[in-house]
Structure formats: structure tokens, C-alpha cells
PDB file of N, CA and C in Angstrom:
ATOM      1  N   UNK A   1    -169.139  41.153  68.072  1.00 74.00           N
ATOM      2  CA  UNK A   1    -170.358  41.912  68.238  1.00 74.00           C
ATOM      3  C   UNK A   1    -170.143  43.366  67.808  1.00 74.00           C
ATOM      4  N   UNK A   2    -171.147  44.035  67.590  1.00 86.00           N
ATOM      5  CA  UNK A   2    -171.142  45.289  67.324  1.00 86.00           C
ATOM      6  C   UNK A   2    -170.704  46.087  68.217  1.00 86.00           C
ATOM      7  N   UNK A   3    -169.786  47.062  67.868  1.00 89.00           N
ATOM      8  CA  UNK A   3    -170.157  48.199  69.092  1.00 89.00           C
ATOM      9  C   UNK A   3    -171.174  48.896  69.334  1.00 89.00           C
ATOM     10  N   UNK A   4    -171.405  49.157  70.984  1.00 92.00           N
ATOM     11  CA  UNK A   4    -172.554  50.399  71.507  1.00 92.00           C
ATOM     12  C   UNK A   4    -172.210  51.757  71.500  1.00 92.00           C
ATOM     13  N   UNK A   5    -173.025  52.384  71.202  1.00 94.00           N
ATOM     14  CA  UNK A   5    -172.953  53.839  71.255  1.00 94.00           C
ATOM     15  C   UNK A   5    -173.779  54.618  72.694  1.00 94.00           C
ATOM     16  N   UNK A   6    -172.887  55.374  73.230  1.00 94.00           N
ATOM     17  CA  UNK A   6    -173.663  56.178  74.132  1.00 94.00           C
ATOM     18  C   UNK A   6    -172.489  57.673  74.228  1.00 94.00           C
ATOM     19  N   UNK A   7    -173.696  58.171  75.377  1.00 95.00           N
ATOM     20  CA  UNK A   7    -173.478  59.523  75.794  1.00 95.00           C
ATOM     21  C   UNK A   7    -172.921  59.557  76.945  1.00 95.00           C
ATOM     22  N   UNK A   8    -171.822  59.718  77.299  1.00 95.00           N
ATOM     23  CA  UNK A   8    -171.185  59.924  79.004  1.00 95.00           C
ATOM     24  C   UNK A   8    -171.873  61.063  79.721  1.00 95.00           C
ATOM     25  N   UNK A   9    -172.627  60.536  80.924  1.00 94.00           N
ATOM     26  CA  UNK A   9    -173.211  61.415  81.476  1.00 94.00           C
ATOM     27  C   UNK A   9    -172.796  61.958  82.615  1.00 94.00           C
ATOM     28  N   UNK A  10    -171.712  61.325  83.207  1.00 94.00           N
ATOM     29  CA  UNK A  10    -170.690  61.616  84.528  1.00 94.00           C
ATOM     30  C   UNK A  10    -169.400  61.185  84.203  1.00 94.00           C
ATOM     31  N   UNK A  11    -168.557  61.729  85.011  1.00 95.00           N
ATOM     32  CA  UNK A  11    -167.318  61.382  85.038  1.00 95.00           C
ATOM     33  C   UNK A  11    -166.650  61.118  86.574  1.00 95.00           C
ATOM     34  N   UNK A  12    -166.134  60.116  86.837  1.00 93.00           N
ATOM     35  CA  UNK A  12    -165.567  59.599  87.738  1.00 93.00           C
ATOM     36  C   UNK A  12    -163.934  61.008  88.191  1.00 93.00           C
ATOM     37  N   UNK A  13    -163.226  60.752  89.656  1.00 93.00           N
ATOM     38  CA  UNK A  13    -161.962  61.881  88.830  1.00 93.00           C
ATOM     39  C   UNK A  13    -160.947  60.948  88.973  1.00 93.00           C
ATOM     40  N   UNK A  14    -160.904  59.748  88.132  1.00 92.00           N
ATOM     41  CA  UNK A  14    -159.511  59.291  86.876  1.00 92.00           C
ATOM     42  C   UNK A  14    -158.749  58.016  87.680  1.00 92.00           C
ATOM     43  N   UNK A  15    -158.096  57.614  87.418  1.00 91.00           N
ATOM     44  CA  UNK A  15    -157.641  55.828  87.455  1.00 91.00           C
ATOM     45  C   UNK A  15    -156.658  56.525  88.678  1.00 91.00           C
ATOM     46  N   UNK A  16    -155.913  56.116  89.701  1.00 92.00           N
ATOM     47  CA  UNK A  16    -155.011  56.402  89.740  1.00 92.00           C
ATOM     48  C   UNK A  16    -153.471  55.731  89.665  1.00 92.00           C
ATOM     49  N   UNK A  17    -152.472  56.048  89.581  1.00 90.00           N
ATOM     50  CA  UNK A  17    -151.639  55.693  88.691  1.00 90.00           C
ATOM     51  C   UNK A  17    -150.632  54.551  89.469  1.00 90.00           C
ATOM     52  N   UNK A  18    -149.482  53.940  89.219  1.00 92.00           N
ATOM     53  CA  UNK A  18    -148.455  53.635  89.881  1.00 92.00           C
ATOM     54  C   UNK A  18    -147.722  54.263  90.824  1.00 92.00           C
ATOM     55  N   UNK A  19    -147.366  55.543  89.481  1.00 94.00           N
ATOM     56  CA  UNK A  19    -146.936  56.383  91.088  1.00 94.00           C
ATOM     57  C   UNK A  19    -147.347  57.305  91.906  1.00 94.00           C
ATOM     58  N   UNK A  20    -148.477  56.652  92.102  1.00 92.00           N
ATOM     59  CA  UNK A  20    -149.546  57.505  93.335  1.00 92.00           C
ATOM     60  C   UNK A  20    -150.400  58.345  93.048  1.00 92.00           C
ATOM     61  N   UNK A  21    -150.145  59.433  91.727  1.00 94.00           N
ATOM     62  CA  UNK A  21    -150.741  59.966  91.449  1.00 94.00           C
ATOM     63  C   UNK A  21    -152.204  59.992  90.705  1.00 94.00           C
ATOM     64  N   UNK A  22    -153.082  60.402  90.417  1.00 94.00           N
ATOM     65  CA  UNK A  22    -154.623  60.122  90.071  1.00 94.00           C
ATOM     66  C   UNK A  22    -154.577  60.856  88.579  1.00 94.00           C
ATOM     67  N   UNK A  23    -154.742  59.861  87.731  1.00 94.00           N
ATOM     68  CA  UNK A  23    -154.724  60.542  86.190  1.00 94.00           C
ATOM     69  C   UNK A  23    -156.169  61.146  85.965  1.00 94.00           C
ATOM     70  N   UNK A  24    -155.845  62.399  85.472  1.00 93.00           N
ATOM     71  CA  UNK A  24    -157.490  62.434  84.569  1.00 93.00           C
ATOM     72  C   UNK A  24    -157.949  62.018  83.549  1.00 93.00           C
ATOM     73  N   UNK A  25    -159.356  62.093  83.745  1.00 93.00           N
ATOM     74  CA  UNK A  25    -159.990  61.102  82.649  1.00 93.00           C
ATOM     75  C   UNK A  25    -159.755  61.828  81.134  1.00 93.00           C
ATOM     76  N   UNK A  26    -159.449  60.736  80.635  1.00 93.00           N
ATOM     77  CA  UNK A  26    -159.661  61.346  78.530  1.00 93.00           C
ATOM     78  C   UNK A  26    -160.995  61.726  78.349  1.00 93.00           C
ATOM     79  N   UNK A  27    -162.338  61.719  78.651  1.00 95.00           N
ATOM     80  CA  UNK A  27    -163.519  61.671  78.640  1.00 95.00           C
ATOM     81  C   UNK A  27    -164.100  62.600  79.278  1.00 95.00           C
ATOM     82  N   UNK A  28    -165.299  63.369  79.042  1.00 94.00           N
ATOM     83  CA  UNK A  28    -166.003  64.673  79.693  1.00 94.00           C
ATOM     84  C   UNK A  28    -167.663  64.149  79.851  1.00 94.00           C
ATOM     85  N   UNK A  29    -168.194  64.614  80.637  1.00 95.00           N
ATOM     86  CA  UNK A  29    -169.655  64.561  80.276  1.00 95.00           C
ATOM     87  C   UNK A  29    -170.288  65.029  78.927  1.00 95.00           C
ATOM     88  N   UNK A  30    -170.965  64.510  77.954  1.00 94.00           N
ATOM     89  CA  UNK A  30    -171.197  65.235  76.818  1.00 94.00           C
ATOM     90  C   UNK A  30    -170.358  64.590  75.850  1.00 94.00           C
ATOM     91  N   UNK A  31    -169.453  64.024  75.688  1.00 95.00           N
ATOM     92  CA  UNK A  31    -168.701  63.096  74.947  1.00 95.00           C
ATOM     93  C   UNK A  31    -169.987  61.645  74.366  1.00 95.00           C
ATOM     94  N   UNK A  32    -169.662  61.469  73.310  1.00 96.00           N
ATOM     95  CA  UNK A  32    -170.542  60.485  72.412  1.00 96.00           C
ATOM     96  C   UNK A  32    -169.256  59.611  72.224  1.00 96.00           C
ATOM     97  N   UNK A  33    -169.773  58.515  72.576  1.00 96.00           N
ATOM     98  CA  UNK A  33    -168.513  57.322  72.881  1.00 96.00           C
ATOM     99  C   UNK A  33    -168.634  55.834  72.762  1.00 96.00           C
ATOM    100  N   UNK A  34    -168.153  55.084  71.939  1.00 96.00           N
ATOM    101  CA  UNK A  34    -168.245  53.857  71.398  1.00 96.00           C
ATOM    102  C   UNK A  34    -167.542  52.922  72.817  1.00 96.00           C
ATOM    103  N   UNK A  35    -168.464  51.532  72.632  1.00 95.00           N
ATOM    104  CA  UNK A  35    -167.986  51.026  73.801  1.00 95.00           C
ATOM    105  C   UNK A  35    -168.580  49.114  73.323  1.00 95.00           C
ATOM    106  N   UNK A  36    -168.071  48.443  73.994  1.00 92.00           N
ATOM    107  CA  UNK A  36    -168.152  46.847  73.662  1.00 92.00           C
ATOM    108  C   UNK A  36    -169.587  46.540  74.389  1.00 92.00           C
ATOM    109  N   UNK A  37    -170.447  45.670  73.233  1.00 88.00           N
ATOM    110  CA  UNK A  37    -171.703  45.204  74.094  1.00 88.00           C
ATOM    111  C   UNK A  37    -171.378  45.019  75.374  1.00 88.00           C
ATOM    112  N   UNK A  38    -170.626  44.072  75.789  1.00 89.00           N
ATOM    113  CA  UNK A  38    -170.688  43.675  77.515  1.00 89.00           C
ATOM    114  C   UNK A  38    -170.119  44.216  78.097  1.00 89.00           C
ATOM    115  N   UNK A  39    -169.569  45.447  77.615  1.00 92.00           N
ATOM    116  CA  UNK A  39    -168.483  46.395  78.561  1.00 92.00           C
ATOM    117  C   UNK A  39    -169.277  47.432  79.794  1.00 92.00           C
ATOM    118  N   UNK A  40    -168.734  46.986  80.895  1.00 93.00           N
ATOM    119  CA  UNK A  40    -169.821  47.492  81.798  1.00 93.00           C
ATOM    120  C   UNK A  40    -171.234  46.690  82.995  1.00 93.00           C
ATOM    121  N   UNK A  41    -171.109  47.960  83.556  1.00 95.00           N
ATOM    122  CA  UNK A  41    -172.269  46.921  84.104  1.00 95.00           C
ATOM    123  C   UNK A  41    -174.077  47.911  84.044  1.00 95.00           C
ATOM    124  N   UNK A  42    -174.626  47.290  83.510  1.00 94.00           N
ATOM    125  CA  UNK A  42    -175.956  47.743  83.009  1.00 94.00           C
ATOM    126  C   UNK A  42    -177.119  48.411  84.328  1.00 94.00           C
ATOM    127  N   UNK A  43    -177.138  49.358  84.509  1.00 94.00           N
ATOM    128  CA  UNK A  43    -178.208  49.333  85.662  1.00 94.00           C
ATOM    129  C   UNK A  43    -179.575  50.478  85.196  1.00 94.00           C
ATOM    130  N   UNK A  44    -180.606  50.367  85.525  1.00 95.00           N
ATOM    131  CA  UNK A  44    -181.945  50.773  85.423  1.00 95.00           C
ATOM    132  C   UNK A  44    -182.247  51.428  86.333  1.00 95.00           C
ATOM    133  N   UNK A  45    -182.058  53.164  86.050  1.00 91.00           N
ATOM    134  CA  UNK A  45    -182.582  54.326  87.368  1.00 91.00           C
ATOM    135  C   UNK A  45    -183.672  54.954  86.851  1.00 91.00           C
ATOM    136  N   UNK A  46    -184.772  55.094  87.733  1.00 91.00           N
ATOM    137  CA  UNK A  46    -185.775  56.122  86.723  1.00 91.00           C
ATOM    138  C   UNK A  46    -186.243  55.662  85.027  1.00 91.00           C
ATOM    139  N   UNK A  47    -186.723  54.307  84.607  1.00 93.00           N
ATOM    140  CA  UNK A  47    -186.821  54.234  83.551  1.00 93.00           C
ATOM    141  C   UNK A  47    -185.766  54.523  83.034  1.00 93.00           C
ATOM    142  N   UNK A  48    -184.699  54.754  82.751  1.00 92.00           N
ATOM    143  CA  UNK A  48    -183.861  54.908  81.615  1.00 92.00           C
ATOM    144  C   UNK A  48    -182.523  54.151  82.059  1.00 92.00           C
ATOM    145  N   UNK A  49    -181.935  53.335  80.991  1.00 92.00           N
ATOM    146  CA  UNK A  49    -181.087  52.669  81.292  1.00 92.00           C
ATOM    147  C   UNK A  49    -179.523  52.939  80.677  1.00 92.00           C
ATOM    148  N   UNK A  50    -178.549  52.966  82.454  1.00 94.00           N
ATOM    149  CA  UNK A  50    -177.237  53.382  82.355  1.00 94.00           C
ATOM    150  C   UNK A  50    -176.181  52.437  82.477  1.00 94.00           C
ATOM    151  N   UNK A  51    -175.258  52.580  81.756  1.00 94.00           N
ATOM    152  CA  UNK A  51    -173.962  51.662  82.131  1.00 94.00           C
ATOM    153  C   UNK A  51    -172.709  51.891  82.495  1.00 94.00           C
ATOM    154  N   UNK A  52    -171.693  51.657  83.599  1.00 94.00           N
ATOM    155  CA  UNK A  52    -171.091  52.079  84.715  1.00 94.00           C
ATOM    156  C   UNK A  52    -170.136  51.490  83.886  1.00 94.00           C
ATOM    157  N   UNK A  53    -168.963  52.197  83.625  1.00 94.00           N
ATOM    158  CA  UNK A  53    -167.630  50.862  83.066  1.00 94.00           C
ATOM    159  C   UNK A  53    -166.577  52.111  83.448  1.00 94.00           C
ATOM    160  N   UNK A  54    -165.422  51.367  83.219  1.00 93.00           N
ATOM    161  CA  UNK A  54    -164.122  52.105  83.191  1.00 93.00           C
ATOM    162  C   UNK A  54    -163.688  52.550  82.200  1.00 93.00           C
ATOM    163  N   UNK A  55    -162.993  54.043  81.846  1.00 92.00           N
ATOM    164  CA  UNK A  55    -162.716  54.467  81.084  1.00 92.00           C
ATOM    165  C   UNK A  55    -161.914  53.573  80.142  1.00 92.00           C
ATOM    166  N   UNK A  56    -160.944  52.226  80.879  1.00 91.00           N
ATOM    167  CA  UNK A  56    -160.268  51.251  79.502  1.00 91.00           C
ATOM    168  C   UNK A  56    -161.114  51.031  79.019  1.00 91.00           C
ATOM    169  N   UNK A  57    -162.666  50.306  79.208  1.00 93.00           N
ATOM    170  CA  UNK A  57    -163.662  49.812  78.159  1.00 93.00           C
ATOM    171  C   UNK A  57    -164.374  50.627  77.120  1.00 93.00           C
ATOM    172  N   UNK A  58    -163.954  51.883  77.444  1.00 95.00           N
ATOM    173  CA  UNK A  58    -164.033  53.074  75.818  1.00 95.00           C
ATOM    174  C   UNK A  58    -163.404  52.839  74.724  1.00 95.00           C
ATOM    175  N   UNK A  59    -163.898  52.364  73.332  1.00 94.00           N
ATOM    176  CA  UNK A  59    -163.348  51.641  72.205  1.00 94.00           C
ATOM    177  C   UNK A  59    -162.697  53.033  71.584  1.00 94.00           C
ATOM    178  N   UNK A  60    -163.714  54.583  71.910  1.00 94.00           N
ATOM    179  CA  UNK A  60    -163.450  55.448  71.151  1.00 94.00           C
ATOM    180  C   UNK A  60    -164.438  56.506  71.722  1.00 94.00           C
ATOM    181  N   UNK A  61    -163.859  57.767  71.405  1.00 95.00           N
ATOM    182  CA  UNK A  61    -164.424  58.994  71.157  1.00 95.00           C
ATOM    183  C   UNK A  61    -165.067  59.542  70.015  1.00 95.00           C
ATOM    184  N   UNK A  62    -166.379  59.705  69.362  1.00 93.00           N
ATOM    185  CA  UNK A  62    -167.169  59.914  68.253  1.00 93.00           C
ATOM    186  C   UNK A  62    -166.914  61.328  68.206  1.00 93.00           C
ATOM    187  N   UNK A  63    -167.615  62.083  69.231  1.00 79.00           N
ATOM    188  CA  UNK A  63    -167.584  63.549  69.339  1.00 79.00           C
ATOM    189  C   UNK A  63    -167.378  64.304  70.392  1.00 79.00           C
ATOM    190  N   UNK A  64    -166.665  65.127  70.973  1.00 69.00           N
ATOM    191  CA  UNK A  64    -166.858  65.952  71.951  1.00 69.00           C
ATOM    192  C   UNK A  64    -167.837  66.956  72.073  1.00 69.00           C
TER     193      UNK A  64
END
């Protein structure tokens, strides 16, 4: 399938790691970011529709 394109509109603060510690995210709000059709989970706030995934399901960074 094609990849999706969107806009990160929040950021979570980051995976945390093995050894205990909490990585930060590669990703900012404002980042334009390629991602797998089913990557994610799709939800509908206010007419406009958002999708919740983990920073692994980011194929790529377009633009900062």
C-alpha cells in the first residue's frame, strides 16, 4: 500500500528504554511525516480525523 502523509500534532515524552531510562522522541509537533496505511489507530474528534501510533510506525520525516 501506499504510504500516508500527515502532520504530528502532539508528542507523547518518548518510549522508555531497557535501562530505565525514557528516550526522547525523534519527532516534534509540526513535523510532516510519512507513515503505513494501517499504522495506528484512527479516531474522529471535532470533525477532523486523527491517528494515535507509536513513534516505530513513522516510515519517515518529510520536513521539520
Amino acid at each position: 500500500e501506499k504510504p500516508q502523509r500527515g502532520e504530528v500534532i502532539a508528542v507523547g515524552p518518548g518510549k522508555m528504554g531497557e535501562d530505565g531510562k525514557r528516550n526522547p522522541p525523534e519527532v516534534k509537533a509540526g513535523d510532516v511525516v510519512l507513515f503505513a496505511k494501517y499504522a495506528g489507530t484512527e479516531i474522529k474528534m471535532d470533525g477532523m480525523e486523527h491517528v494515535f501510533m507509536r513513534e516505530d510506525d513513522i516510515l519517515g520525516v518529510i520536513s521539520k
